[in-house]
Amino acid sequence: MTRKEIIRVLEEIADLLEFNGENVFKVNAFRNGANSIRRFEGDFELLVEEKKLNSVKGVGTALQSVIHDLYRNGISSLLSELKKELPEGIHELFKIKGIGPKKVKQLFSELNINSIADLENGCINNKLITIKGFTQKTTENILAEIEKYKENQKYLLLSDALKIVDNIKLKLNDVKFDAFEVTGELRRRREIVSKIEFLVAGDFEKISFTIKNVFNNVNKSEKNISVADFQIPIIFHYSIENDFTRDLLITTGSREFLEFYKIDEFSSSEKSEHQIFQKMKISYHAPVLREKEFVESNSRVPNENELIQISDLKGFLHFHTNYSDGMNSIAEMVLSAKEFGYNYFAVCDHSKSAFYANGLSEDRIFIQNKELTKVSSENSLNILQGIEVDILQSGELDYDSDFMENFDFVVASVHSS
């Protein structure tokens, strides 16, 4: 597990311990441990490997053991046991923003609410206001958060979906496909996706047999295999080698793109999409240019070499380091920047009012500046010192105007109501 994932698990353990009515000191040990790791500015991975994490203030020997298991194995026996002890279904209540362990305990003890469906029903029927501390406004806020949660469950960020793709490819590594491609929204690089789709060709019986053995919730039809093991559906579309390119074009979509150019009506056994577009006498559209918005805009179709590539990026503005809530040191970020071929970047850690993210005081900003100057000179890289400065409730910024002159780059953000 990564440092960020470990912090999340420690906080989850603290929530479950609190729900079970555990000793407050034990609960706080996990919360404080998570915060200590979040604020730690040294080499976290090295300390874990050397089993010296208990040298960090707030991390005891027992907690170090839990963290080591998470880091090495990705699992925690303590978390597994806590989940087993929970009333069935109640764990999902912790996913609703604004409901902490104490409120979950109240809801379960007084109204026997142990699922999001129960919670929603309780809100709609005004049952929650019978519990001390729950008002009509609380009920309305919870209902709004439930709607957000339900909507969010229908989608995944592109980055998270790509991780699942890697996982699936690994599981199907031994399958001999005649052809295998990611298609649909993922191929079009949608920022959020509602399903993960593949187009496959080969021995369908062997392919479907393997998929059924690898995954749990599998449904097979004449045209595809669907898997329901993840947050969003996974679909394997069947094709044959001669039709593969055409089927890839069609399954890539979007629906509006296919309808606009009447591609569904076109029959072709061409070996490349470029040849199909040429045969249809239309300009080639890269997958990212096949969205409804682009079709409706009637814009000129850019050539492939006009599309922005990773190699076109010459610098990176606004990222965090482990001075605040980032995962990596300045030196590590510089090393990565050099690997990408960047010429410059701007460090933009949180300002002092963002205490939850280990925001930087004025003194720590000067300390960071010294390190930036040193690392920059050692690596011949232009490093700008920026800051993500909070806009306070008063409308003022987190530092006064004179102090802001110390920064090369400023991002202003609202982190409160």
mmCIF file of C-alpha atoms in Angstrom, residues 7 21 23 53 61 69 77 81 105 146 156 159 173 195 228 244 273 306-307 333 338 347 351 385 408 411 414:
data_model
loop_
_atom_site.group_PDB
_atom_site.id
_atom_site.type_symbol
_atom_site.label_atom_id
_atom_site.label_comp_id
_atom_site.label_asym_id
_atom_site.label_seq_id
_atom_site.Cartn_x
_atom_site.Cartn_y
_atom_site.Cartn_z
ATOM 1 C CA ILE A 7 -3.383 6.803 6.255
ATOM 2 C CA GLY A 21 -16.939 1.957 22.003
ATOM 3 C CA ASN A 23 -11.019 3.085 24.791
ATOM 4 C CA LEU A 53 8.661 4.069 12.141
ATOM 5 C CA THR A 61 5.390 -0.171 18.374
ATOM 6 C CA ASP A 69 1.569 -5.196 7.376
ATOM 7 C CA SER A 77 -5.897 -8.389 10.225
ATOM 8 C CA GLU A 81 -11.656 -8.442 12.382
ATOM 9 C CA LYS A 105 -23.824 4.323 16.435
ATOM 10 C CA ILE A 146 -26.692 10.203 -0.122
ATOM 11 C CA LEU A 156 -14.840 6.103 -11.726
ATOM 12 C CA SER A 159 -6.967 7.148 -13.386
ATOM 13 C CA ASN A 173 -2.131 -12.629 -18.924
ATOM 14 C CA LYS A 195 -18.004 1.286 -17.616
ATOM 15 C CA ALA A 228 -19.909 -7.075 -11.961
ATOM 16 C CA PHE A 244 -11.995 -6.316 -35.430
ATOM 17 C CA GLU A 273 -9.229 2.915 -38.634
ATOM 18 C CA GLU A 306 -1.512 18.560 -33.351
ATOM 19 C CA LEU A 307 -2.844 16.755 -30.277
ATOM 20 C CA MET A 333 9.736 15.490 -7.095
ATOM 21 C CA LYS A 338 13.871 15.442 -14.694
ATOM 22 C CA VAL A 347 5.950 23.877 -5.433
ATOM 23 C CA SER A 351 -0.792 27.669 3.659
ATOM 24 C CA GLN A 385 8.340 28.598 -4.712
ATOM 25 C CA ASP A 408 7.078 33.312 -7.168
ATOM 26 C CA VAL A 411 -2.766 29.806 -6.079
ATOM 27 C CA VAL A 414 -11.347 28.321 -0.630
#
